[in-house]
């Protein structure tokens, strides 16, 4: 039996029979987008047609009460016990009996009464009943899933045109024979469902034409869009994104929509090459101008009055006196005459040189410490050799360390090994500290060295590391002692620890016990495994924060290693967690090296403090991300990179003035990698509104889902995952219900109404429910669940969009300049992406998939031999080497284009990840590949169409007149 959601081979051949061979030109009128379904299905529409067509289909679903069809029992009255039982599970899981078709709610006809074209009575799921047989159960339909193969006893086949033919060749089967199998026709065409592909294409077309001016305050480009921003007073959306760009003036209005109100701040985000860098301003010893009451920094939204002698703070409305040396006359409209000459008065983002008041201790250039586990397991799986090679490549293969940074190297097993890297040495000097209970750093001069001056010493050490420990039989790594040593070495200067760790630390300081209990998996008590085993690593993480030391933890587990406890090192110190389960050097080495190189080369700051200020009437209620807080306002970040993203949930303290804009300012005090103390300030102003329609029109679904995901994984530490999944679906229903009640109350009850800005909310919610961080099931290892929780907590808005919906690029039919660099944008021209559904993949095609950092090439069973020869250098699918972990570089135009596309769709990496090749119907890894297709049924969850139908039904329950109290539905 084929894996669930996979099309049977015979049906695949039927659906795609007659496809043009590879390289053949398409006939006029027959060309279809690469993400389209087989020709027997409807073609997808773009842009606004998605919702319009979907609404039209939903309006025909007979959602209102209708008289029973002949031979059918009438629906039970609302509030009856029978009806209560039927409505108890509006959101079934894939494993439940109702998963294939959503059970009806009271007041609506049963599914069987909704007789759809192509749905005769049934006696077995997916097969027609004999003539005259009564309907004994509800009709079920699973959109997107493939129908089972007809029984061989039917003795019927389908010709090329899809019409049933008998063995004798007659066009119509004899009356005595069973009716031929007819594929079920969906109530909703899956191809009409809204997807990120059309939404992002439309947004990209808009911002390809002209730069985005931040002074517009609304219509912000999507996070996945390539755009050029002009700073006209508001910060670039790369730095700060709001969940809505029209803020309601009261808390009651916000609750009426159920929309989240918050922001995601990425203070050191990289700018596009076409954008101007952030201006640096030095106010001298006095420092930047600030409000005397709330300490808001000078910005374009402060109003100067009294001829320029005073200014009114835009945050707290306090009137401040302008210093004499900052005075300037005003023009006829009240603006300073020098406003265009001063970046702080016309740019939304600026950076100030910090004065002595902001320097608690003398800043130093950053020191990067690489700590490598050299135990027996690390040597055997190739981690030691790969880590040494990856460090060498990161230091000398590209841009290298940030300016001014130094490097140090430690190895450890049951003892810690330190290396002197002074440039005066011919080779590294090794010193061992066996007493790990009294840890100290034995090297005072040369422990940290300039990577350029000591290049010959560092390269020699890295080249010899694999052979130095090849005979090591020690199996107990002392991670806790290494953390203590790094703190001792960097406590006065700050820096960053890169720890490469392979096993549960069971020896020395911070030793842990194995506590993973499979009996607790998928139970309410499972959350006890998400809590740290003890406080050792959190306590030391707090000490690292005090010294301005962040920790990035790279794990290579072959067995449970209690990431819930070890991850405290990265979450508290504002670092990041990486995981490579079952690490194999040949398979995963390239991906690990790409991750490390990108980590090392990106912008870095240390000893940072972030504070977010808001207009009177608002306050920050919660902060989300990898951070540490001693009070409720200051976010302490031991390290901050260009990818550091902090979420903030806002609450009301009072009413806002609808006649005034709402203002936000995020200020980051940090030390640059070369030891300079700076203050980066981001400002944003958005209109205040009294209209719910304006709130939905200017809502931002990407940022909203990122913030909702961060909040969900934070709550998972204290609440059962079952409750969190229910609240996620509840939130989606409540938002769409609020839109229907307040913005589309006159629409027919049977129509599905989706707000344009939030039409992807059901898809992203379903993707989050399928995430290993949230989904149910006992098959998710605890360490992997913890890793994905940490990942969602640390992801920026841009990266979370890749996480929620994978990028699937068809590479088998590249035309024109696809795969080549566009001279105007400098980017590779990509073909139209394919949708994340197995039924949308052409068996005669080839696709590249990425989304979670991996790169997969899926090859259809019928992919032409010529394509394989040009792309991979092999004549047949069976001869493809699935053990190769990188795309070959051949002397063919197609191969060069595919390599260029692979590099383009992994823009966040220095290089690209290890390649995994999967052949349809041949490789077992295809089952795992299918779990990445969000729109299909997998991961114990519904298809996209089923989920939207379930959400729609619950909306009907919410908006119809209230009757007797019904049991609360449950997604689980």
mmCIF file of N, CA, C and O in Angstrom, residues 6 591 763 767 770-772 775 784 788 802-808 834-838 841 848-858 916 918 925-939:
data_model
loop_
_atom_site.group_PDB
_atom_site.id
_atom_site.type_symbol
_atom_site.label_atom_id
_atom_site.label_comp_id
_atom_site.label_asym_id
_atom_site.label_seq_id
_atom_site.Cartn_x
_atom_site.Cartn_y
_atom_site.Cartn_z
ATOM 1 N N UNK A 6 -0.107 9.649 -0.826
ATOM 2 C CA UNK A 6 0.674 9.470 -2.051
ATOM 3 C C UNK A 6 -0.242 8.929 -3.139
ATOM 4 O O UNK A 6 -1.023 8.017 -2.913
ATOM 5 N N UNK A 591 25.861 20.988 5.794
ATOM 6 C CA UNK A 591 24.868 21.812 6.461
ATOM 7 C C UNK A 591 25.429 22.418 7.752
ATOM 8 O O UNK A 591 25.223 23.596 8.042
ATOM 9 N N UNK A 763 -4.081 28.523 7.149
ATOM 10 C CA UNK A 763 -2.968 27.701 6.679
ATOM 11 C C UNK A 763 -1.795 27.765 7.648
ATOM 12 O O UNK A 763 -1.198 26.733 8.002
ATOM 13 N N UNK A 767 -0.231 24.787 9.941
ATOM 14 C CA UNK A 767 1.194 24.468 9.909
ATOM 15 C C UNK A 767 1.788 24.456 11.307
ATOM 16 O O UNK A 767 2.592 23.582 11.646
ATOM 17 N N UNK A 770 0.929 21.356 13.068
ATOM 18 C CA UNK A 770 1.685 20.206 12.589
ATOM 19 C C UNK A 770 3.160 20.264 12.981
ATOM 20 O O UNK A 770 3.897 19.305 12.744
ATOM 21 N N UNK A 771 3.571 21.373 13.556
ATOM 22 C CA UNK A 771 4.968 21.511 13.949
ATOM 23 C C UNK A 771 5.314 20.529 15.054
ATOM 24 O O UNK A 771 4.502 20.271 15.949
ATOM 25 N N UNK A 772 6.523 19.956 15.041
ATOM 26 C CA UNK A 772 6.938 19.071 16.143
ATOM 27 C C UNK A 772 6.906 19.750 17.506
ATOM 28 O O UNK A 772 6.850 19.076 18.522
ATOM 29 N N UNK A 775 2.470 19.672 17.884
ATOM 30 C CA UNK A 775 1.562 18.586 17.541
ATOM 31 C C UNK A 775 1.585 17.473 18.571
ATOM 32 O O UNK A 775 2.547 17.308 19.322
ATOM 33 N N UNK A 784 13.691 16.636 20.222
ATOM 34 C CA UNK A 784 13.304 17.317 18.990
ATOM 35 C C UNK A 784 12.168 18.300 19.234
ATOM 36 O O UNK A 784 12.103 19.368 18.616
ATOM 37 N N UNK A 788 12.486 22.378 18.473
ATOM 38 C CA UNK A 788 11.563 23.174 17.664
ATOM 39 C C UNK A 788 10.901 24.268 18.487
ATOM 40 O O UNK A 788 10.583 25.343 17.947
ATOM 41 N N UNK A 802 9.364 30.818 6.230
ATOM 42 C CA UNK A 802 9.916 29.607 5.618
ATOM 43 C C UNK A 802 9.575 28.370 6.455
ATOM 44 O O UNK A 802 9.399 27.281 5.908
ATOM 45 N N UNK A 803 9.522 28.548 7.761
ATOM 46 C CA UNK A 803 9.206 27.431 8.649
ATOM 47 C C UNK A 803 7.742 27.010 8.486
ATOM 48 O O UNK A 803 7.441 25.812 8.472
ATOM 49 N N UNK A 804 6.839 27.974 8.355
ATOM 50 C CA UNK A 804 5.416 27.658 8.268
ATOM 51 C C UNK A 804 5.031 27.063 6.911
ATOM 52 O O UNK A 804 4.105 26.253 6.837
ATOM 53 N N UNK A 805 5.707 27.478 5.850
ATOM 54 C CA UNK A 805 5.324 26.989 4.523
ATOM 55 C C UNK A 805 6.589 26.807 3.699
ATOM 56 O O UNK A 805 7.317 27.768 3.449
ATOM 57 N N UNK A 806 6.888 25.580 3.277
ATOM 58 C CA UNK A 806 8.150 25.324 2.571
ATOM 59 C C UNK A 806 8.160 25.933 1.175
ATOM 60 O O UNK A 806 7.116 26.151 0.559
ATOM 61 N N UNK A 807 9.343 26.210 0.711
ATOM 62 C CA UNK A 807 9.539 26.675 -0.656
ATOM 63 C C UNK A 807 9.800 25.464 -1.550
ATOM 64 O O UNK A 807 10.717 24.686 -1.298
ATOM 65 N N UNK A 808 8.978 25.287 -2.574
ATOM 66 C CA UNK A 808 9.105 24.156 -3.501
ATOM 67 C C UNK A 808 9.239 24.729 -4.910
ATOM 68 O O UNK A 808 8.310 25.344 -5.431
ATOM 69 N N UNK A 834 5.779 25.700 -6.505
ATOM 70 C CA UNK A 834 4.731 24.686 -6.417
ATOM 71 C C UNK A 834 4.124 24.702 -5.019
ATOM 72 O O UNK A 834 4.778 25.074 -4.042
ATOM 73 N N UNK A 835 2.886 24.286 -4.930
ATOM 74 C CA UNK A 835 2.212 24.247 -3.644
ATOM 75 C C UNK A 835 2.635 23.016 -2.853
ATOM 76 O O UNK A 835 3.062 22.009 -3.420
ATOM 77 N N UNK A 836 2.510 23.119 -1.532
ATOM 78 C CA UNK A 836 2.981 22.063 -0.638
ATOM 79 C C UNK A 836 1.933 20.968 -0.512
ATOM 80 O O UNK A 836 1.373 20.730 0.555
ATOM 81 N N UNK A 837 1.684 20.298 -1.605
ATOM 82 C CA UNK A 837 0.745 19.183 -1.640
ATOM 83 C C UNK A 837 1.256 18.147 -2.632
ATOM 84 O O UNK A 837 1.706 18.494 -3.724
ATOM 85 N N UNK A 838 1.172 16.887 -2.240
ATOM 86 C CA UNK A 838 1.693 15.825 -3.089
ATOM 87 C C UNK A 838 0.956 15.761 -4.421
ATOM 88 O O UNK A 838 1.547 15.431 -5.458
ATOM 89 N N UNK A 841 2.438 17.806 -7.307
ATOM 90 C CA UNK A 841 3.757 17.480 -7.836
ATOM 91 C C UNK A 841 3.606 16.588 -9.062
ATOM 92 O O UNK A 841 2.898 15.578 -9.025
ATOM 93 N N UNK A 848 12.964 21.228 -6.029
ATOM 94 C CA UNK A 848 13.813 21.530 -4.889
ATOM 95 C C UNK A 848 12.938 22.052 -3.768
ATOM 96 O O UNK A 848 12.120 22.956 -3.979
ATOM 97 N N UNK A 849 13.099 21.498 -2.583
ATOM 98 C CA UNK A 849 12.312 21.907 -1.415
ATOM 99 C C UNK A 849 13.238 22.358 -0.309
ATOM 100 O O UNK A 849 14.228 21.691 0.001
ATOM 101 N N UNK A 850 12.898 23.478 0.294
ATOM 102 C CA UNK A 850 13.599 23.953 1.482
ATOM 103 C C UNK A 850 12.604 24.680 2.360
ATOM 104 O O UNK A 850 11.531 25.075 1.917
ATOM 105 N N UNK A 851 12.960 24.858 3.619
ATOM 106 C CA UNK A 851 12.068 25.524 4.551
ATOM 107 C C UNK A 851 12.595 25.440 5.962
ATOM 108 O O UNK A 851 12.505 26.386 6.729
ATOM 109 N N UNK A 852 13.162 24.299 6.330
ATOM 110 C CA UNK A 852 13.678 24.118 7.681
ATOM 111 C C UNK A 852 15.204 24.055 7.702
ATOM 112 O O UNK A 852 15.796 23.562 8.647
ATOM 113 N N UNK A 853 15.834 24.561 6.665
ATOM 114 C CA UNK A 853 17.291 24.529 6.601
ATOM 115 C C UNK A 853 17.837 23.407 5.753
ATOM 116 O O UNK A 853 18.995 23.429 5.364
ATOM 117 N N UNK A 854 17.024 22.408 5.463
ATOM 118 C CA UNK A 854 17.461 21.300 4.623
ATOM 119 C C UNK A 854 17.172 21.617 3.160
ATOM 120 O O UNK A 854 16.355 22.482 2.844
ATOM 121 N N UNK A 855 17.833 20.907 2.273
ATOM 122 C CA UNK A 855 17.602 21.052 0.838
ATOM 123 C C UNK A 855 17.319 19.672 0.280
ATOM 124 O O UNK A 855 18.159 18.772 0.375
ATOM 125 N N UNK A 856 16.136 19.501 -0.274
ATOM 126 C CA UNK A 856 15.697 18.209 -0.791
ATOM 127 C C UNK A 856 15.420 18.335 -2.280
ATOM 128 O O UNK A 856 14.785 19.300 -2.721
ATOM 129 N N UNK A 857 15.903 17.376 -3.052
ATOM 130 C CA UNK A 857 15.523 17.275 -4.461
ATOM 131 C C UNK A 857 14.635 16.051 -4.615
ATOM 132 O O UNK A 857 15.065 14.922 -4.348
ATOM 133 N N UNK A 858 13.385 16.293 -5.002
ATOM 134 C CA UNK A 858 12.419 15.212 -5.225
ATOM 135 C C UNK A 858 12.325 14.946 -6.716
ATOM 136 O O UNK A 858 12.090 15.867 -7.509
ATOM 137 N N UNK A 916 19.620 16.254 -0.053
ATOM 138 C CA UNK A 916 19.050 14.925 0.067
ATOM 139 C C UNK A 916 18.200 14.665 -1.171
ATOM 140 O O UNK A 916 17.266 15.417 -1.454
ATOM 141 N N UNK A 918 15.521 12.364 -3.173
ATOM 142 C CA UNK A 918 14.443 11.413 -2.905
ATOM 143 C C UNK A 918 13.772 11.072 -4.224
ATOM 144 O O UNK A 918 13.342 11.966 -4.957
ATOM 145 N N UNK A 925 12.714 7.499 2.354
ATOM 146 C CA UNK A 925 12.713 8.870 2.873
ATOM 147 C C UNK A 925 11.565 9.696 2.319
ATOM 148 O O UNK A 925 11.303 10.799 2.811
ATOM 149 N N UNK A 926 10.866 9.168 1.317
ATOM 150 C CA UNK A 926 9.751 9.916 0.746
ATOM 151 C C UNK A 926 8.616 10.087 1.759
ATOM 152 O O UNK A 926 7.862 11.062 1.700
ATOM 153 N N UNK A 927 8.500 9.170 2.689
ATOM 154 C CA UNK A 927 7.478 9.301 3.724
ATOM 155 C C UNK A 927 7.747 10.529 4.579
ATOM 156 O O UNK A 927 6.841 11.308 4.898
ATOM 157 N N UNK A 928 9.015 10.726 4.953
ATOM 158 C CA UNK A 928 9.370 11.908 5.727
ATOM 159 C C UNK A 928 9.212 13.171 4.895
ATOM 160 O O UNK A 928 8.805 14.222 5.405
ATOM 161 N N UNK A 929 9.513 13.075 3.612
ATOM 162 C CA UNK A 929 9.323 14.211 2.720
ATOM 163 C C UNK A 929 7.854 14.626 2.689
ATOM 164 O O UNK A 929 7.531 15.824 2.662
ATOM 165 N N UNK A 930 6.961 13.647 2.722
ATOM 166 C CA UNK A 930 5.529 13.952 2.651
ATOM 167 C C UNK A 930 5.053 14.739 3.863
ATOM 168 O O UNK A 930 4.080 15.486 3.784
ATOM 169 N N UNK A 931 5.719 14.590 5.017
ATOM 170 C CA UNK A 931 5.308 15.334 6.201
ATOM 171 C C UNK A 931 5.590 16.825 6.067
ATOM 172 O O UNK A 931 5.034 17.627 6.826
ATOM 173 N N UNK A 932 6.438 17.206 5.138
ATOM 174 C CA UNK A 932 6.732 18.624 4.926
ATOM 175 C C UNK A 932 5.690 19.299 4.039
ATOM 176 O O UNK A 932 5.725 20.526 3.901
ATOM 177 N N UNK A 933 4.811 18.524 3.447
ATOM 178 C CA UNK A 933 3.789 19.068 2.563
ATOM 179 C C UNK A 933 2.583 19.463 3.413
ATOM 180 O O UNK A 933 1.709 18.649 3.706
ATOM 181 N N UNK A 934 2.544 20.705 3.801
ATOM 182 C CA UNK A 934 1.619 21.185 4.822
ATOM 183 C C UNK A 934 0.164 21.022 4.418
ATOM 184 O O UNK A 934 -0.713 20.801 5.260
ATOM 185 N N UNK A 935 -0.148 21.089 3.141
ATOM 186 C CA UNK A 935 -1.538 21.066 2.712
ATOM 187 C C UNK A 935 -2.143 19.657 2.724
ATOM 188 O O UNK A 935 -3.348 19.516 2.586
ATOM 189 N N UNK A 936 -1.324 18.622 2.892
ATOM 190 C CA UNK A 936 -1.831 17.254 2.895
ATOM 191 C C UNK A 936 -2.091 16.780 4.316
ATOM 192 O O UNK A 936 -1.683 17.417 5.295
ATOM 193 N N UNK A 937 -2.762 15.644 4.419
ATOM 194 C CA UNK A 937 -2.974 15.039 5.722
ATOM 195 C C UNK A 937 -1.688 14.348 6.159
ATOM 196 O O UNK A 937 -1.184 13.438 5.514
ATOM 197 N N UNK A 938 -1.149 14.777 7.276
ATOM 198 C CA UNK A 938 0.062 14.186 7.840
ATOM 199 C C UNK A 938 0.218 14.690 9.268
ATOM 200 O O UNK A 938 -0.558 15.544 9.723
ATOM 201 N N UNK A 939 1.172 14.155 9.963
ATOM 202 C CA UNK A 939 1.478 14.586 11.330
ATOM 203 C C UNK A 939 0.243 14.589 12.219
ATOM 204 O O UNK A 939 0.046 15.477 13.049
#
